[in-house]
GROMACS .gro file of C-alpha atoms in nm:
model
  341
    1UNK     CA    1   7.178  14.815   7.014
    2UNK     CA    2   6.944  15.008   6.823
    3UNK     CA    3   6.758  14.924   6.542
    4UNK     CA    4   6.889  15.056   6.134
    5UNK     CA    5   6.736  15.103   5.857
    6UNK     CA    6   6.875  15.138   5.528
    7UNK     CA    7   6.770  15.145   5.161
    8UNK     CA    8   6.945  15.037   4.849
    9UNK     CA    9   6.905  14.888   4.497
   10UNK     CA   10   6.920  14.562   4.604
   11UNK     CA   11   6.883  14.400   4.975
   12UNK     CA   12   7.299  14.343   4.906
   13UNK     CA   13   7.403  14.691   4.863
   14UNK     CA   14   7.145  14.816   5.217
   15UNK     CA   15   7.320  14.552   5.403
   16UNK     CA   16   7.653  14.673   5.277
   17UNK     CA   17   7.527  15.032   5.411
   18UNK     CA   18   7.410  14.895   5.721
   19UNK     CA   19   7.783  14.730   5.765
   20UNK     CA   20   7.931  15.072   5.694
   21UNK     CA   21   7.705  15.243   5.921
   22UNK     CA   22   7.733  15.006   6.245
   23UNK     CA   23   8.113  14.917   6.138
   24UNK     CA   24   8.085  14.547   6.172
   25UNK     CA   25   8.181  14.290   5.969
   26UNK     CA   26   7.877  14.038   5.822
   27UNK     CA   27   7.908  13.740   6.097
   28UNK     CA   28   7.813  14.003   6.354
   29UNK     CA   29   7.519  14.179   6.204
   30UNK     CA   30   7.139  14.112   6.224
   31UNK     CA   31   6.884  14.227   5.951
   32UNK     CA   32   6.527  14.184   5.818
   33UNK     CA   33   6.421  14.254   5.495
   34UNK     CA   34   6.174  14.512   5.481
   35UNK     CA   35   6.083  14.544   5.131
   36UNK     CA   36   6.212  14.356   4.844
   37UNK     CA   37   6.349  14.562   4.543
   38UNK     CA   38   6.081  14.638   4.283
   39UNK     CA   39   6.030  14.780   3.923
   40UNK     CA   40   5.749  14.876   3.696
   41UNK     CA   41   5.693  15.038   3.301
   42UNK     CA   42   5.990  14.876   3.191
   43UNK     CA   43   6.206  14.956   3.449
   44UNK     CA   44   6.158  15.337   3.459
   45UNK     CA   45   6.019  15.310   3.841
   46UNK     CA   46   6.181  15.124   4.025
   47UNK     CA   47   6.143  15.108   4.442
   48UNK     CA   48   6.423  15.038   4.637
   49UNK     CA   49   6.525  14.733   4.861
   50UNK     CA   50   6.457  14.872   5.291
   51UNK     CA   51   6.571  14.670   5.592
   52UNK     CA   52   6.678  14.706   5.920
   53UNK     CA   53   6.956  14.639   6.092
   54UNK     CA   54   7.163  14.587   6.436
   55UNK     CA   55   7.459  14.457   6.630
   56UNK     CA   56   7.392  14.120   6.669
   57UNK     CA   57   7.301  14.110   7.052
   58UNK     CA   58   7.547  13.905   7.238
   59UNK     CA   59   7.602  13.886   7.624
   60UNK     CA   60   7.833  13.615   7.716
   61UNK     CA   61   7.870  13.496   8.034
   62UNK     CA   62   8.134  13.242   8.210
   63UNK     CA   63   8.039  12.954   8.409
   64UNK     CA   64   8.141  13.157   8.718
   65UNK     CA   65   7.851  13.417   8.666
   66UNK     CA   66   7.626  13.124   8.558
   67UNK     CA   67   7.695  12.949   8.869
   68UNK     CA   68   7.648  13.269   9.081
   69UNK     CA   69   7.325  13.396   8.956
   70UNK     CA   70   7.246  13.039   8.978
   71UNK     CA   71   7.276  13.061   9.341
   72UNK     CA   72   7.135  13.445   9.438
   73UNK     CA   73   6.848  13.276   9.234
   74UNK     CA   74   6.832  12.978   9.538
   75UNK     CA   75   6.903  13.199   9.806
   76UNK     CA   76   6.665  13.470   9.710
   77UNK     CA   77   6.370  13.187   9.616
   78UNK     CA   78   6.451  13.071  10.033
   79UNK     CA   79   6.401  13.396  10.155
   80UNK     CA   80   6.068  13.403   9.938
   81UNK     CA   81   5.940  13.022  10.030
   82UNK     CA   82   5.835  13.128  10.364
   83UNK     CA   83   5.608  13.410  10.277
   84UNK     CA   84   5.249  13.421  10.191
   85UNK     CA   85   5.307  13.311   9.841
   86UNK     CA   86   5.307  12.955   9.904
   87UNK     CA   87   4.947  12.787   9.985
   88UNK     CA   88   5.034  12.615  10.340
   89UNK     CA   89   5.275  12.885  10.521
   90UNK     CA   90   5.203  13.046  10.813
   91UNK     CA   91   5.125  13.420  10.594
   92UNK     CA   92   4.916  13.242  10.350
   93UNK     CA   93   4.695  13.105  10.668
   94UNK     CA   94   4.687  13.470  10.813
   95UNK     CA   95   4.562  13.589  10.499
   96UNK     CA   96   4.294  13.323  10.383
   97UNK     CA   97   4.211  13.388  10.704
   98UNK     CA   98   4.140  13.714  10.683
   99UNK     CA   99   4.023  13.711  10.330
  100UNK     CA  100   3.772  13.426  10.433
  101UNK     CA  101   3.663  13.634  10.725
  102UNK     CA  102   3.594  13.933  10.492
  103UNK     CA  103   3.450  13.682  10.223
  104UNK     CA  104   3.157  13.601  10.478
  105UNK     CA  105   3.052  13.949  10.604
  106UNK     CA  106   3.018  14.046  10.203
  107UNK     CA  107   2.815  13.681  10.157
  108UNK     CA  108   2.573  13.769  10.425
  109UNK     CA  109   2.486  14.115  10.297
  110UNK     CA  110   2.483  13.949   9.935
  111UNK     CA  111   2.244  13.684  10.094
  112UNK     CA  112   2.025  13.967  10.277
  113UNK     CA  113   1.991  14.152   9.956
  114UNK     CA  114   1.908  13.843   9.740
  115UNK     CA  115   1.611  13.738  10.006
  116UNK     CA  116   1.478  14.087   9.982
  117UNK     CA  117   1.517  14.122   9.565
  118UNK     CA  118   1.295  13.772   9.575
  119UNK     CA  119   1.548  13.607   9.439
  120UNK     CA  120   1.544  13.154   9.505
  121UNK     CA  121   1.762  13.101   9.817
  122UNK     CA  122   2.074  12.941   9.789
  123UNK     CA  123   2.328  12.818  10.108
  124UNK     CA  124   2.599  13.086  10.203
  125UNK     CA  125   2.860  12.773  10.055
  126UNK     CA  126   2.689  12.786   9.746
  127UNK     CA  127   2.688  13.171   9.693
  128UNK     CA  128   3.067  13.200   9.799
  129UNK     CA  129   3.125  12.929   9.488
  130UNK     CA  130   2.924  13.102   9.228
  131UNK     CA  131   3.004  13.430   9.312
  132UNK     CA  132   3.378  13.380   9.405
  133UNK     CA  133   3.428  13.116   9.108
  134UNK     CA  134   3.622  13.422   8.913
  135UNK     CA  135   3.787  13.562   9.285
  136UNK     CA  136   3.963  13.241   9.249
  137UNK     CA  137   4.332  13.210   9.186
  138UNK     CA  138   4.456  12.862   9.046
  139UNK     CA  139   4.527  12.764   9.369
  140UNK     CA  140   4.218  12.772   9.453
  141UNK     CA  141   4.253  12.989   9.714
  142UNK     CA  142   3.965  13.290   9.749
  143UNK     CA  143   4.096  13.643   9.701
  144UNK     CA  144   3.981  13.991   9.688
  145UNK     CA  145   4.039  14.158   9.349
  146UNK     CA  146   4.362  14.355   9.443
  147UNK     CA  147   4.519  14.026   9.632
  148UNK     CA  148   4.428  13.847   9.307
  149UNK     CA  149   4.620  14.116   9.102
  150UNK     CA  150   4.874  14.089   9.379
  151UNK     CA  151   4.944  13.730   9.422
  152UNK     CA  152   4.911  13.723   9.022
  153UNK     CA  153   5.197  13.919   8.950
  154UNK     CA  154   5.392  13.717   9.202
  155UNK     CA  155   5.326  13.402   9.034
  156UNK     CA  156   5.438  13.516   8.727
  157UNK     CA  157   5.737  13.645   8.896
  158UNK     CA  158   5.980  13.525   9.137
  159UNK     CA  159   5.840  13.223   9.303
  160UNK     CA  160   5.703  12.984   8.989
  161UNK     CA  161   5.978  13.149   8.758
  162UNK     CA  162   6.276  13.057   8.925
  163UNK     CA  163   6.218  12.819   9.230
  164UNK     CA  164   6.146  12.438   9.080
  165UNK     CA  165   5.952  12.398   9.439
  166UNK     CA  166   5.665  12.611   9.261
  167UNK     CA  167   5.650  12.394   9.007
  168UNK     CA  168   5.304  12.277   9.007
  169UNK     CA  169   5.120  12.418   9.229
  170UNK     CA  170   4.853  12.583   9.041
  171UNK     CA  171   4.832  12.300   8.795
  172UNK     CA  172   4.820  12.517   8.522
  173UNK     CA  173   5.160  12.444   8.435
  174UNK     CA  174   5.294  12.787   8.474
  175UNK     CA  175   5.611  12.661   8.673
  176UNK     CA  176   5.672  12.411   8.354
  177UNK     CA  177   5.632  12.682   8.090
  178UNK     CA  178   5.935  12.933   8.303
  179UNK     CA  179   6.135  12.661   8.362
  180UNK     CA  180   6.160  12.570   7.980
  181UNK     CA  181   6.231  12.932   7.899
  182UNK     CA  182   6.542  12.931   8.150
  183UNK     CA  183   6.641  12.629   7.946
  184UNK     CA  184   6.591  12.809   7.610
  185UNK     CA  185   6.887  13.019   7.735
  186UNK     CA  186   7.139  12.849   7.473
  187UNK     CA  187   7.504  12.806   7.575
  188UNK     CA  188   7.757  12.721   7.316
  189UNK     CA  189   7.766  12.378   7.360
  190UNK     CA  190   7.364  12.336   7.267
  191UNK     CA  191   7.394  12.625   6.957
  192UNK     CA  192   7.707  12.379   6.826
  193UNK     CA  193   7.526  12.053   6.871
  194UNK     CA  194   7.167  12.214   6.743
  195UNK     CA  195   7.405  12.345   6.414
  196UNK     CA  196   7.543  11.994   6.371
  197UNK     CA  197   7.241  11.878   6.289
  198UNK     CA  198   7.138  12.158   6.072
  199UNK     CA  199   7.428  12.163   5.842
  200UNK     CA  200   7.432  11.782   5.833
  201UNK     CA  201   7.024  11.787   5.677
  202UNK     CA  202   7.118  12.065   5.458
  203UNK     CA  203   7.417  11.922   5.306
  204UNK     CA  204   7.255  11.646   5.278
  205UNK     CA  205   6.961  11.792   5.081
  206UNK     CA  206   7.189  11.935   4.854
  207UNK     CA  207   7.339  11.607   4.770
  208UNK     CA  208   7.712  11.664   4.941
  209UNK     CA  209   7.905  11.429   5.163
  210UNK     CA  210   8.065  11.610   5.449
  211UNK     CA  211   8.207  11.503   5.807
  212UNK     CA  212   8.031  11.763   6.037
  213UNK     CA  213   8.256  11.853   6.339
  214UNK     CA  214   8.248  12.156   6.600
  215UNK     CA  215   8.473  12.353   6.863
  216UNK     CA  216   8.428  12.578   7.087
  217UNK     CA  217   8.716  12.845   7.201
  218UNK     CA  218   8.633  13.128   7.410
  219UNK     CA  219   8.276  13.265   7.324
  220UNK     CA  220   8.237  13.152   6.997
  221UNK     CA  221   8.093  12.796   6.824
  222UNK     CA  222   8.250  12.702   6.523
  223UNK     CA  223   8.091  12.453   6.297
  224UNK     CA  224   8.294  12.320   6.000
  225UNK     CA  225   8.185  12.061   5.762
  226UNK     CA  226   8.491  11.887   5.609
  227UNK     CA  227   8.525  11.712   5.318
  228UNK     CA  228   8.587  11.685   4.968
  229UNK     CA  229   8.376  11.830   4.655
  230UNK     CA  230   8.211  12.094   4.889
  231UNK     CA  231   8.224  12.393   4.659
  232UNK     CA  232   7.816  12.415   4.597
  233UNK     CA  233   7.841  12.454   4.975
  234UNK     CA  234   8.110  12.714   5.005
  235UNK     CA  235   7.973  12.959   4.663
  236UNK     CA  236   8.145  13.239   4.503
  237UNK     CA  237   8.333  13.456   4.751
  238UNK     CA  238   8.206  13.287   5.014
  239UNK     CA  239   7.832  13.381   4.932
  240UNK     CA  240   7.699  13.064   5.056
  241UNK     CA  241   7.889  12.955   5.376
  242UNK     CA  242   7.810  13.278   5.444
  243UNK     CA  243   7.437  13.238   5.400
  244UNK     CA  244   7.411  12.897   5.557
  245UNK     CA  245   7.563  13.082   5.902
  246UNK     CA  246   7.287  13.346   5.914
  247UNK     CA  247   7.024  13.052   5.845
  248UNK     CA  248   7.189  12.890   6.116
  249UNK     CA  249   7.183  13.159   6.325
  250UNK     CA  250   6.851  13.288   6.284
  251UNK     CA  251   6.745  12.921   6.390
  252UNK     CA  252   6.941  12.952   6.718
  253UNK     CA  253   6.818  13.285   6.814
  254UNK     CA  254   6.457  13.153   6.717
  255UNK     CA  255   6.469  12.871   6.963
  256UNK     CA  256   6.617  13.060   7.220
  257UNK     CA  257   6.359  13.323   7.200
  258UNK     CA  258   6.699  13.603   7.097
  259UNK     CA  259   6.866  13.455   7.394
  260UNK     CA  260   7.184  13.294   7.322
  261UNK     CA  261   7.507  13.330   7.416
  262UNK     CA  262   7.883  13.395   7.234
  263UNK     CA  263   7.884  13.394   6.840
  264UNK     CA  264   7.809  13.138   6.593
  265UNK     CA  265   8.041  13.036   6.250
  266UNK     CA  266   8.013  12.825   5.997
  267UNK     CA  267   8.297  12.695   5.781
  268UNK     CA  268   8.243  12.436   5.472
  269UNK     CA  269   8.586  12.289   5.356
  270UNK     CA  270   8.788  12.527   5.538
  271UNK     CA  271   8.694  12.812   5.317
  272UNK     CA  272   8.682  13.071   5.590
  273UNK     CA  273   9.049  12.958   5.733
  274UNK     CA  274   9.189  12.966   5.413
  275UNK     CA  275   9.078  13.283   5.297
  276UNK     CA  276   9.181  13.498   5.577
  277UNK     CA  277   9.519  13.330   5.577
  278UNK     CA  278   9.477  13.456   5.238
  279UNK     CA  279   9.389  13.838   5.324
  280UNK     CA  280   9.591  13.822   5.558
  281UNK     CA  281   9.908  13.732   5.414
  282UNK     CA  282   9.781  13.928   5.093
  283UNK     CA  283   9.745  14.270   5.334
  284UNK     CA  284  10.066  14.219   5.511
  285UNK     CA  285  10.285  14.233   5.159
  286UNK     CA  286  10.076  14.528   5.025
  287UNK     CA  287  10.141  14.694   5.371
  288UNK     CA  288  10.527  14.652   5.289
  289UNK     CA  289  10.531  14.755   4.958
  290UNK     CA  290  10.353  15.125   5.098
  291UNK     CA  291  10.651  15.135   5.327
  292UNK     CA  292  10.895  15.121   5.047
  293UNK     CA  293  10.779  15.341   4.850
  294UNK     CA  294  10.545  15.541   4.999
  295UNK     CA  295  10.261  15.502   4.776
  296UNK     CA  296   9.902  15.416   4.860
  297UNK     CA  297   9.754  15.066   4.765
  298UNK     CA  298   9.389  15.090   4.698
  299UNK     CA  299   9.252  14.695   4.726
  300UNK     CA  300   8.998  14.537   4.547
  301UNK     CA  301   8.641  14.556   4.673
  302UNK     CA  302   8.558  14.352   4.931
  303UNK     CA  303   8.252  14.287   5.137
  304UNK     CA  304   8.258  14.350   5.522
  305UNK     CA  305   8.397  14.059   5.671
  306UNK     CA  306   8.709  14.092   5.442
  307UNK     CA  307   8.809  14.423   5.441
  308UNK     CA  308   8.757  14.374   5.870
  309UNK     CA  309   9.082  14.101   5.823
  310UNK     CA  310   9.234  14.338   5.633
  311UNK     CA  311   9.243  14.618   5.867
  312UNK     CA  312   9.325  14.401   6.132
  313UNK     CA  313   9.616  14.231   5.996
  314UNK     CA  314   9.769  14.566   5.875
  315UNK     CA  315   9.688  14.740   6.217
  316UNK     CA  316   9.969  14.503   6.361
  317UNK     CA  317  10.201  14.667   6.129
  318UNK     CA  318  10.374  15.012   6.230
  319UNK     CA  319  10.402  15.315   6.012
  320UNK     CA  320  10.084  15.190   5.817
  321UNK     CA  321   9.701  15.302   5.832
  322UNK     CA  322   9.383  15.135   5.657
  323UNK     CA  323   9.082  15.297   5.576
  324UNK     CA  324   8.770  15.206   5.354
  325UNK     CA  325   8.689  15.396   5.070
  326UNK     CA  326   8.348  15.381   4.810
  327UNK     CA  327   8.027  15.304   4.852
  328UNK     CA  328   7.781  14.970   4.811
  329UNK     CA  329   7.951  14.730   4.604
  330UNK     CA  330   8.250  14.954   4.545
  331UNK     CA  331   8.363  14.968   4.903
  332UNK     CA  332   8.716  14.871   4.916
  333UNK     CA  333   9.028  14.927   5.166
  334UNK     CA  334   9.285  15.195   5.105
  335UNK     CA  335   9.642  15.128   5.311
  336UNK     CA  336   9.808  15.432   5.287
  337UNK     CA  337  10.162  15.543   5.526
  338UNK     CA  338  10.081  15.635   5.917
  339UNK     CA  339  10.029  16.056   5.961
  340UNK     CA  340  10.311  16.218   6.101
  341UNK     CA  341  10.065  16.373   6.348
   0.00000   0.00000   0.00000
């Protein structure tokens, strides 16, 4: 998904337009701040908040297509092991070989031209070193410039990336480094247990006792903290569970280098369970009242993740339509009787 950008009075009211203009709700969008709101003379110039926004990028996959790319990964580093990537098969011989061979004829004339420039002798062995220390590849196997370019991008590729046999073999710990980025491919399980620990230091911090659990259903992690007293946690609206999940997911997607798979919540006390039982009992008995009597029933502004379980618990509803209506901080859901059309 593209990158957004919007602009408003405060960084609240351009993420509220960024939410409007991608039509998600909060859980599922990612933003940076661009520039912070700012005023001058009293407040008679004043520059706007800017950031940019997108879909939060998620790719799920199952353990079936794990396992499967898992295994074209094997197959494909087999058909690769017995080419002239690795030092001691038969195509690598063929080519040192070769290389070598070509490797002497160009020492000789170097050695020819160096007797007649004057210049102190030195043993063919010693000129191949010198001259071929930066021919090298870290192997240590001598290469032309284009085979080094070659063989280069192959190490960095397919053989040291994905096959552990690589792992290594040029002792510059390459293989290591791939390996670990494979890992940094975060399933739910590792986000959960990685958020656990998070939420536990931060409540913590903030001076709250809390039993920190987590579940996993489907494609999405859910993290709750449970206990009593947890309102500081939870904030007005919501504000601050709400907070704690982006912090929590910005960590993930940091660590996994924007890598990680399903979605990510956060729930203190049950807030989040609670309040869309809330909406959505709350939506279904406006939704019946329109029926009676046929009148619109404009809702109180909400912020994006609300007015989304509105208009899904009223789209289960026949004869009824939801749309949202206002801008910024005004935005709020309209449920109004189905067109006739």
């Amino acid at each position: 998904m593209e990158w957004i950008e919007t602009t408003g009075v405060s960084v609240d009211e351009a993420k509220e337009r960024a939410l409007d203009r991608l039509g998600v709700a909060e859980d599922d969008l990612e933003y940076q701040v661009l520039a912070e709101p700012t005023s001058a003379f009293f407040g008679l110039r004043r520059t706007d908040a800017r950031l940019r926004a997108r879909v939060r990028p998620v790719r799920p996959r199952s353990k079936e297509e794990r396992r499967d790319r898992g295994n074209r990964r094997g197959q494909k580093h087999a058909s690769d092991g017995t080419g002239g990537s690795r030092r001691g098969g038969p195509g690598g011989s063929r080519r040192n070989s070769n290389r070598d061979t070509g490797r002497g004829d160009n020492t000789k004339a170097e050695s020819t031209t160096s007797r007649r420039s004057g210049e102190p002798g030195r043993s063919t062995q010693q000129r191949r070193d010198s001259k071929g220390g930066d021919s090298k590849d870290r192997s240590g196997r001598t290469v032309t410039k284009q085979t080094k370019k070659r063989d280069t991008s192959r190490t960095d590729g397919i053989d040291n990336q994905k096959s552990p046999a690589g792992a290594g073999k040029d002792g510059s710990g390459r293989s290591a480094n791939q390996e670990g980025t494979e890992v940094k491919q975060m399933d739910l399980e590792t986000q959960a247990r990685v958020t656990e620990d998070f939420v536990r230091g931060l409540l913590e911090h903030m001076g709250l006792e809390a039993r920190v659990v987590s579940s996993i259903n489907e494609d999405r992690a859910l993290v709750e903290a449970q206990g009593l007293n947890l309102g500081l946690a939870i904030g007005q609206r919501g504000d601050t569970v709400r907070a704690i999940t982006q912090l929590a997911r910005t960590m993930v997607q940091r660590m996994s280098d924007g890598d990680a798979e399903g979605s990510l919540i956060v729930d203190v006390g049950g807030y989040r369970e609670r309040r869309r039982s809330f909406l959505t009992e709350f939506a279904n008995t406006q939704a019946e009242e329109v029926l009676a009597d046929g009148q619109s029933r404009a809702l109180e502004p909400m912020n994006a993740a609300d007015r989304k379980v509105v208009h899904d618990a009223v789209g289960e509803i026949n004869g009824v339509t939801t749309q949202s209506e206002g801008l910024d901080m005004e935005r709020h859901v309209v449920i109004d009787l189905e067109s006739d059309e």
